[in-house]
Structures are given as structure tokens and as C-alpha cells.
Tab-separated table of C-alpha atoms and ligand atoms in Angstrom:
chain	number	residue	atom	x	y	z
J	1	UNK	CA	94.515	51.705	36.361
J	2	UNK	CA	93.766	49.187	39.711
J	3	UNK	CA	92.246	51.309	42.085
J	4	UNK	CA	91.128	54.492	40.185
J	5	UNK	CA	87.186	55.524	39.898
J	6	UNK	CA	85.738	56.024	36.560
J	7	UNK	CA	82.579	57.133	35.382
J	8	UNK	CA	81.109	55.959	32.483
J	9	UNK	CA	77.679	57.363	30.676
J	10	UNK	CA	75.563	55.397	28.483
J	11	UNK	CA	76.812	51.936	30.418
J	12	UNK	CA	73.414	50.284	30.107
J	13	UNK	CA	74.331	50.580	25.950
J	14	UNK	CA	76.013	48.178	23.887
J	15	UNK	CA	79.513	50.158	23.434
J	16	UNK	CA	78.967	51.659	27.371
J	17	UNK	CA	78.601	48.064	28.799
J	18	UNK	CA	81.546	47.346	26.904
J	19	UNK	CA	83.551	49.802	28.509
J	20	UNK	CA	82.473	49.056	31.721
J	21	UNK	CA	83.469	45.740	31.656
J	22	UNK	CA	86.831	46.033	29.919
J	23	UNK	CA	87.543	48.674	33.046
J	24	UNK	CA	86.154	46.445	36.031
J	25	UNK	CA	88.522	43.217	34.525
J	26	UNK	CA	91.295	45.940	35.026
J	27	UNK	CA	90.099	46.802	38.417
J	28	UNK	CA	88.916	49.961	38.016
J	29	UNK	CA	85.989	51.005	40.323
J	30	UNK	CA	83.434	52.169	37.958
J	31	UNK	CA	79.981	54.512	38.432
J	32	UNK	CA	77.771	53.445	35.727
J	33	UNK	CA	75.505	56.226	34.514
J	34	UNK	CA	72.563	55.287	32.198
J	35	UNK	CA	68.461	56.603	31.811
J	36	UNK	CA	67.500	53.608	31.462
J	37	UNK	CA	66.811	52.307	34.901
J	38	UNK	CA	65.560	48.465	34.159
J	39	UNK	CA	67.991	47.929	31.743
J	40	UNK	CA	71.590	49.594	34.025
J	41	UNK	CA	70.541	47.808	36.998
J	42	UNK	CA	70.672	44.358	34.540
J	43	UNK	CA	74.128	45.265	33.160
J	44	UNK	CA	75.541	46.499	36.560
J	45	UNK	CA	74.377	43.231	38.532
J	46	UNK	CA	75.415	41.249	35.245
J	47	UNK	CA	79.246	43.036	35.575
J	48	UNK	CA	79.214	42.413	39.539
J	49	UNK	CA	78.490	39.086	39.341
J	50	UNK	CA	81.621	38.892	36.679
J	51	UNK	CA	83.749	40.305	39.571
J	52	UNK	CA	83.565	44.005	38.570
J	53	UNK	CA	83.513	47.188	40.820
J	54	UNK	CA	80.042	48.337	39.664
J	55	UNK	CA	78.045	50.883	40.646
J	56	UNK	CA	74.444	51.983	39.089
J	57	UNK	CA	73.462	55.957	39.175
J	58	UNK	CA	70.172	56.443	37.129
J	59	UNK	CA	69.820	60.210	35.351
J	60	UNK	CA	69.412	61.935	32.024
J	61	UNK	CA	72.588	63.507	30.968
J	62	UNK	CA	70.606	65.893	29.711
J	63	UNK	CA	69.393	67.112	32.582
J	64	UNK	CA	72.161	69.406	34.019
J	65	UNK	CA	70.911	70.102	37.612
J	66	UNK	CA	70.800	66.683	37.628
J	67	UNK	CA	74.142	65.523	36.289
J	68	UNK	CA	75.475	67.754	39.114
J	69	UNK	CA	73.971	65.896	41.514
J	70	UNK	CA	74.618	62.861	40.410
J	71	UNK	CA	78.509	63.561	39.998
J	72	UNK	CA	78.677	64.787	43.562
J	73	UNK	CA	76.932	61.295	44.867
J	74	UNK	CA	79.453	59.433	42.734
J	75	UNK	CA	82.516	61.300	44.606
J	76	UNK	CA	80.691	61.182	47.487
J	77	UNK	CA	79.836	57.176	47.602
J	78	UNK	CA	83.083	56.000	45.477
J	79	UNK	CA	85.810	58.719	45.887
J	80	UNK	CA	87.379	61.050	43.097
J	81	UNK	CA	86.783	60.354	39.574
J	82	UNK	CA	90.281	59.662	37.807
J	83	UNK	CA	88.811	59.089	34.210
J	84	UNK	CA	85.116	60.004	32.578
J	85	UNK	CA	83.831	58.399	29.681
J	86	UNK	CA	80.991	59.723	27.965
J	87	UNK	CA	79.194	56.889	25.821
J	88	UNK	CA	75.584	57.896	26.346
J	89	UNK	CA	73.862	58.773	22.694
J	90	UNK	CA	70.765	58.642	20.664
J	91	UNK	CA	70.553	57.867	16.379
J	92	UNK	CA	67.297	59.417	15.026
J	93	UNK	CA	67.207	58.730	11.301
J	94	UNK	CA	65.432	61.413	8.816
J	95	UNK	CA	66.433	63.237	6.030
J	96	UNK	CA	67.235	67.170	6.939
J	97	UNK	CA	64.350	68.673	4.861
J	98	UNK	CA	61.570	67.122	7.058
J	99	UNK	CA	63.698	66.868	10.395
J	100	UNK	CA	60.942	67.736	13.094
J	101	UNK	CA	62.308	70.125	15.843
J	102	UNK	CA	61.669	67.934	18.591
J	103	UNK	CA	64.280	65.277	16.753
J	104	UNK	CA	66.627	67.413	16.423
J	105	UNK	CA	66.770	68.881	20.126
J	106	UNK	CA	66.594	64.924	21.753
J	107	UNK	CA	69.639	64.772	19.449
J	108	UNK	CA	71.387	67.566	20.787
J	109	UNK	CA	70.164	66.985	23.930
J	110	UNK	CA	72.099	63.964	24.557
J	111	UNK	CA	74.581	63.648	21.955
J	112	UNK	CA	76.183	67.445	22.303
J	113	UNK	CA	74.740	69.109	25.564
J	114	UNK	CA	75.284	65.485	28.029
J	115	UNK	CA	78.898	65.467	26.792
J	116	UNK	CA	79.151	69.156	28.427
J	117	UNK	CA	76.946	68.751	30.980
J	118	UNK	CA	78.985	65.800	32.429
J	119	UNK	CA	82.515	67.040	31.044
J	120	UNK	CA	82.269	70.233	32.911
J	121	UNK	CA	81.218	68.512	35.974
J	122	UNK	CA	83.630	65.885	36.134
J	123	UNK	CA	86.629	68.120	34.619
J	124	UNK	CA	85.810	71.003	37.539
J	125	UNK	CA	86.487	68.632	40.092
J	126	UNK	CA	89.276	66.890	37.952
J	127	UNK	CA	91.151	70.670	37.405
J	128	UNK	CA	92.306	71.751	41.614
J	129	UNK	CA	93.184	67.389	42.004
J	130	UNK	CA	95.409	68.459	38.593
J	131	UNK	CA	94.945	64.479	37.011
J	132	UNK	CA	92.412	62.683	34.970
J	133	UNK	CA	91.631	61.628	31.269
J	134	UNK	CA	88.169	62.058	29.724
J	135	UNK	CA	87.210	59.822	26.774
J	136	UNK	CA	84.144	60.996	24.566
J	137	UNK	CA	83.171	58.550	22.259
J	138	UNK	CA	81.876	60.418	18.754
J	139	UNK	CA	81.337	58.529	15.600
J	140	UNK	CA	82.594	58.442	12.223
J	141	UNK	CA	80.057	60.270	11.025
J	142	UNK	CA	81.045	63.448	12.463
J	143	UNK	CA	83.914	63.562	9.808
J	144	UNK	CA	81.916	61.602	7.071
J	145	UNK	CA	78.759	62.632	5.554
J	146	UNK	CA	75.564	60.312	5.764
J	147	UNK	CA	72.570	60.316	3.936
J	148	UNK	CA	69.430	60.485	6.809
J	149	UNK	CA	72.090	61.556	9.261
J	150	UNK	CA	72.030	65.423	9.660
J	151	UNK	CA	71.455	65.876	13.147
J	152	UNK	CA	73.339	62.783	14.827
J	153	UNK	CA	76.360	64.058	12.465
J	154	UNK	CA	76.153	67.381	13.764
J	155	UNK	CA	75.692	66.621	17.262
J	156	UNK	CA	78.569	64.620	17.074
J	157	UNK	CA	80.924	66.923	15.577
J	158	UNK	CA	79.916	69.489	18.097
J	159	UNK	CA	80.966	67.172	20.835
J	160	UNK	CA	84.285	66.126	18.983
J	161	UNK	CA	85.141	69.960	18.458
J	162	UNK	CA	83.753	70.501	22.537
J	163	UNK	CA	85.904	67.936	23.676
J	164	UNK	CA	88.881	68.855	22.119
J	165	UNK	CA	88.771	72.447	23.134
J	166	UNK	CA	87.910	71.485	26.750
J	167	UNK	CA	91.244	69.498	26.635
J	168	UNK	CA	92.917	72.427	25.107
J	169	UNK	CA	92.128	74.262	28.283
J	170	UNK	CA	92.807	71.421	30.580
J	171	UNK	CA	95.704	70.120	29.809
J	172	UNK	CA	98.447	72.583	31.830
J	173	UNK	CA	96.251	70.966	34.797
J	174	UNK	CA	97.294	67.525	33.372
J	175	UNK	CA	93.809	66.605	32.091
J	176	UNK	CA	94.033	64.576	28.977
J	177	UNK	CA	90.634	64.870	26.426
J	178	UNK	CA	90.377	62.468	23.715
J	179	UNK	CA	87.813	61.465	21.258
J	180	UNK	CA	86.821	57.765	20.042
J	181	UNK	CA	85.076	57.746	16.534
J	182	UNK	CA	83.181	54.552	16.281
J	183	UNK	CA	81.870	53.229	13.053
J	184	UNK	CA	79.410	50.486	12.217
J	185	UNK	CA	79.307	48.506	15.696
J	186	UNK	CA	77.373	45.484	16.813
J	187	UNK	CA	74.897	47.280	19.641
J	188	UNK	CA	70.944	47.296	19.846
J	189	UNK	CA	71.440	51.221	17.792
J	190	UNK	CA	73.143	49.809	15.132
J	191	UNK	CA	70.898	47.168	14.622
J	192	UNK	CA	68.001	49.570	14.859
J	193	UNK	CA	68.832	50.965	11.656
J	194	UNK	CA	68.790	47.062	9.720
J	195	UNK	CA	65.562	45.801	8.473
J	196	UNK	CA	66.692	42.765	7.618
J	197	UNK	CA	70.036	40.671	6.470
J	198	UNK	CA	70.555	42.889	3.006
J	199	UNK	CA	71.075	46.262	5.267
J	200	UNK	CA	73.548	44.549	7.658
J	201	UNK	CA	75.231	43.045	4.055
J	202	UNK	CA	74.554	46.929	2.701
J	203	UNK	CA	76.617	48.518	6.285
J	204	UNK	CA	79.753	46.145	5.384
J	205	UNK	CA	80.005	45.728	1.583
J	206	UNK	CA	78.827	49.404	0.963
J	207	UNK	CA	75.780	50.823	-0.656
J	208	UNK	CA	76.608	52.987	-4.046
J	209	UNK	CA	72.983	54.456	-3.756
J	210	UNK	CA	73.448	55.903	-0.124
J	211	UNK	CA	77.321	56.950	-1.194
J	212	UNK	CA	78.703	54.562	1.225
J	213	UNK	CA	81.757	52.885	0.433
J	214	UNK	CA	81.924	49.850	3.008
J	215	UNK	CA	83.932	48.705	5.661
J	216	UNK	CA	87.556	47.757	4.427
J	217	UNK	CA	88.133	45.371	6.530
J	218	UNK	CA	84.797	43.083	6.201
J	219	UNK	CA	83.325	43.405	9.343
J	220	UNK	CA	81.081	45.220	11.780
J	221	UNK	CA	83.084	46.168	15.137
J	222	UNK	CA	82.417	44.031	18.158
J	223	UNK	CA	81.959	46.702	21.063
J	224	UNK	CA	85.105	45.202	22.701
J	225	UNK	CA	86.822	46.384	20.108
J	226	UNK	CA	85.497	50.270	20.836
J	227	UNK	CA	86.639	49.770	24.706
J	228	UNK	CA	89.703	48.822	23.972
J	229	UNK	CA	90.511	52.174	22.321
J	230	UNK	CA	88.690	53.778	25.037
J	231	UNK	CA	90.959	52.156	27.665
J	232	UNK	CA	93.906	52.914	26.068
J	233	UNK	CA	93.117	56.838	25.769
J	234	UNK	CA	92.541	56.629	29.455
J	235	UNK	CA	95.713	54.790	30.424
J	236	UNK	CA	99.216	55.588	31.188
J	237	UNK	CA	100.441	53.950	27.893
J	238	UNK	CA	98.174	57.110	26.595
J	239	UNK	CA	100.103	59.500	28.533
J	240	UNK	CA	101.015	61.973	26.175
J	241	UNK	CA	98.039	61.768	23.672
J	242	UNK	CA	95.707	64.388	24.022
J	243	UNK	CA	93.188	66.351	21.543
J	244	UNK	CA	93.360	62.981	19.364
J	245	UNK	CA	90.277	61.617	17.518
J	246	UNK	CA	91.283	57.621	17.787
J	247	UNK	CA	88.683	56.086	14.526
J	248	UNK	CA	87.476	52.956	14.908
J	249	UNK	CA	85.793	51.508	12.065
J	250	UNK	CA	87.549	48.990	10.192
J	251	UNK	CA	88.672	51.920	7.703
J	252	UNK	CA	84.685	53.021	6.981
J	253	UNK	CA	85.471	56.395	6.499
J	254	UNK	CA	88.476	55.819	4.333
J	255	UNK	CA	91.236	57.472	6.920
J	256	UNK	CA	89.629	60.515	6.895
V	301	NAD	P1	73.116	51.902	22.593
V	301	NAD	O1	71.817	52.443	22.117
V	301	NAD	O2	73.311	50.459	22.777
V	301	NAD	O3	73.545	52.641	23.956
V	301	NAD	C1	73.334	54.004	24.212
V	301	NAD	C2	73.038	54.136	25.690
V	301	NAD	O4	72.902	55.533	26.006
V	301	NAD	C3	71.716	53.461	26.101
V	301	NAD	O5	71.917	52.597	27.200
V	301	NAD	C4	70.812	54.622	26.466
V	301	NAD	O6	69.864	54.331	27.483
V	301	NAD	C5	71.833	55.659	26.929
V	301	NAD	N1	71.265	57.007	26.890
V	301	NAD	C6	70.570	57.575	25.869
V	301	NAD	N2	70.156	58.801	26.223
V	301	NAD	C7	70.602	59.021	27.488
V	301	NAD	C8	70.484	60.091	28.397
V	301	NAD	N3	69.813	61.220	28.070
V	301	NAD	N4	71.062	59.995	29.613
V	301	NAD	C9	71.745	58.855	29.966
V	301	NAD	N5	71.864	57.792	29.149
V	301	NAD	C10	71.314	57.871	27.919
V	301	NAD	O7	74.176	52.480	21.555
V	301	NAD	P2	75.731	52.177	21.350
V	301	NAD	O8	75.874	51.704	19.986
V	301	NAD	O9	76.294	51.412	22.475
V	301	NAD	O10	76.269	53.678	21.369
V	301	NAD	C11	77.200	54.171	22.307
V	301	NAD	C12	77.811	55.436	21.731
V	301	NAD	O11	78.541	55.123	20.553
V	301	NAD	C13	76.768	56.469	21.322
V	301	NAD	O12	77.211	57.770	21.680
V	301	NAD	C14	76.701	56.304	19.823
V	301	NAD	O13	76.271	57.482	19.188
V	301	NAD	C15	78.133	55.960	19.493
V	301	NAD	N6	78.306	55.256	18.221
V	301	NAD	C16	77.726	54.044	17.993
V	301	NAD	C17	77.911	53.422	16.750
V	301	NAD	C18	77.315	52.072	16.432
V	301	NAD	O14	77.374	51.644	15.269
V	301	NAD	N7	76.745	51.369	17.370
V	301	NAD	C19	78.687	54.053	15.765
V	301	NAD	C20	79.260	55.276	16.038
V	301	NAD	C21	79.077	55.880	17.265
């Protein structure tokens, strides 16, 4: 992977960071998107300072005119991108009957349209080149129902399915699309949703009155743990994996 220019969304994030890191200690030179200005220009000096190829790009994947643009610079400044990762998301918890609109379009608005937005730009310029992977990292909860979940479920399925048919059409160009499904893993949005010890006890040991089974194997994932998946859908050793759904959860959702 030495050598090759990635670009990875959501870097300022817990899982994104992650990412970021476990490609710069490979030497991969990496263009780390985030919206959050303050907090990607941290992680990116943070990473340099490690030794990592780093590069900050501030812009709202949502924002298609300006994902463009921001793609372009990043091919421009770094060179072709040889493997996109799309990390950037947003969890915001209410029950489906009193959803408010606006929720439910931030949801969609990041979670399901920045996955196309960036996928189609980085996979145009991916398709006449005829090489590259693209990562998009889902969740478990796309396959697995959850109580005060609707809309992050839903967005994430969509951008499971959108990935998946994207590599469908891709791959006779020898574009590989894969899909990471996270569960329960140690980043400032899963801590968001813990009030206190008993809900990070609840996300591991189950909760019978939220239908929640528990994590199998007794622990919340480190976000190493998600980047390590993530690097080995975009490697060579991946090579012939495409259209996959790789879970990572410790067995949350029960193989499903
Ligand atoms: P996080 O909140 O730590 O990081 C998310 C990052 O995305 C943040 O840096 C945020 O600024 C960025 N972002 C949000 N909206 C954006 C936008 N419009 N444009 C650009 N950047 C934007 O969360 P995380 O846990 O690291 O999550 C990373 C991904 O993993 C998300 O897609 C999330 O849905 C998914 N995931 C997380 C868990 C978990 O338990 N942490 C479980 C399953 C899936």
C-alpha cells in the first residue's frame, strides 16, 4: 500500500482517526476529510507528528458542489486517489413516531447522500485509471433492528445497498466496493449515547427491555480494531473480495 493516496471522510472521528493512522504507519499518503475544522487540524498535526503522510481538507460531505471541489484539490495537491474510505456519520437518537424532519434529513444528509456524493466523485476519476478500492463503513444496525434508531438504520442500509451496487458497476474497471459494519465502538458517538456506567454495562451484557442481546464476546471494539478491517478491504490480500459487508462487532448482531 507504500506510496498510494487515500482519502478518508470523517478522519477527525474516533473510527476515521483510526483509519488514518493505521494507513499513514503503512505509508500510505492520506487526505483527511472532516467538517469539523478545530478538531481535523488536531488529529492531522497529531498523525504528522507520529510520522504519517497527512493532509487536512475541511468540507461537508453533504455538500456536493463542494465535495467536487474538494476531490479535485486532493488529486490536484497529492496525486490520484488509489483507495476512498468513507467514515464520516452522524447518530441522532428518537423513536420514529416523533422523528422531526429536520433529524431525519441531517441523517440522510451525511450518512446516505456523503457516501454518494464522495463515492461518485472519487469512483469517476477511479473508473478511466481502471484501479482502486472504496471502503464504506455502515453499522450493524443496518441489518439489525434498534429501538430509537429508525433513521441512522435506514441511512445506513441505504449506503450498504449504494455501495454495493456502485461496486457492481465498477468492478469490470477493477474497482473493488466493500462495506465495514461496525458495532458498539469506543468513539466520542458511542459514548454519546451512555449516561452513565449501567448503559456502557447495558451496550455489552445486553438489555432484554431494548431487545438487545449483547456483545458475545464481552467487549466494546477499540477503533483499531474497525481499521484493521478497513485496511484489509483496501489491500491486495483483499484482492478478490468485493460487494462484501465485513461485521465487526464482537458477534452483536448474532452473525446476521
Ligand atoms: P465520531 O462521531 O467520532 O466521528 C464521526 C466524524 O464524522 C466526526 O469527526 C464528524 O465531524 C464527521 N462528520 C459528521 N458529519 C460530517 C459531514 N457532513 N461532513 C464531513 N464530516 C462529517 O463517530 P465514529 O464512531 O468514529 O463513527 C465513524 C463511523 O462509524 C460513522 O459512520 C458511524 O455511523 C459508524 N459507526 C460507529 C459505531 C460506534 O459505535 N462508534 C457503530 C457503528 C457504526
Amino acid at each position: 500500500m507504500r506510496g498510494k493516496i487515500a482519502l478518508v471522510t470523517g478522519a477527525a472521528g474516533g473510527i476515521g482517526a483510526a483509519v488514518v493512522r493505521a494507513l499513514g504507519s503503512r505509508g500510505v499518503t492520506v487526505a483527511a476529510l472532516d467538517r469539523d475544522d478545530g478538531g481535523l487540524r488536531e488529529t492531522a498535526a497529531e498523525l504528522s507528528a507520529e510520522g504519517a503522510a497527512v493532509t487536512p481538507f475541511t468540507v461537508d460531505v453533504g455538500r456536493s458542489d463542494a465535495v467536487d471541489e474538494t476531490v479535485a484539490a486532493v488529486e490536484e495537491r497529492l496525486g490520484p486517489i488509489a483507495y476512498l474510505v468513507n467514515t464520516a456519520g452522524v447518530l441522532r437518537l428518537g423513536e420514529a413516531a416523533g422523528y422531526s424532519d429536520e433529524d431525519w434529513r441531517a441523517t440522510f444528509a451525511v450518512n446516505t447522500d456523503g457516501v454518494f456524493h464522495v463515492s461518485r466523485a472519487v469512483t469517476g476519476r477511479m473508473l478511466p485509471r481502471r484501479a482502486g478500492a472504496v471502503v464504506t463503513v455502515a453499522s450493524n444496525a443496518a441489518m439489525t433492528p434498534r429501538a430509537g434508531m429508525a433513521a441512522y438504520a435506514a441511512s445506513k442500509a441505504a449506503a450498504e445497498m449504494f455501495t454495493k451496487s456502485l461496486g457492481l458497476e465498477v468492478a469490470r474497471h477493477g474497482i473493488r466496493c466493500n462495506v465495514v459494519a461496525p458495532g458498539s465502538t469506543d468513539t466520542p458517538m458511542l459514548r454519546s449515547m451512555w449516561r452513565g456506567p449501567a448503559d456502557r454495562t447495558g451496550t455489552v451484557e445486553g438489555r432484554p427491555d431494548a431487545f438487545r442481546v449483547g456483545i458475545p464476546l464481552g467487549r466494546v471494539a477499540a477503533p483499531e480494531a474497525v481499521a484493521d478491517a478497513v485496511v484489509f478491504l483496501l489491500s491486495d490480500a483483499a484482492q478478490n473480495v468485493t460487494l462484501h459487508t465485513l461485521t465487526v462487532d464482537g458477534g452483536a448482531s448474532l452473525g446476521a
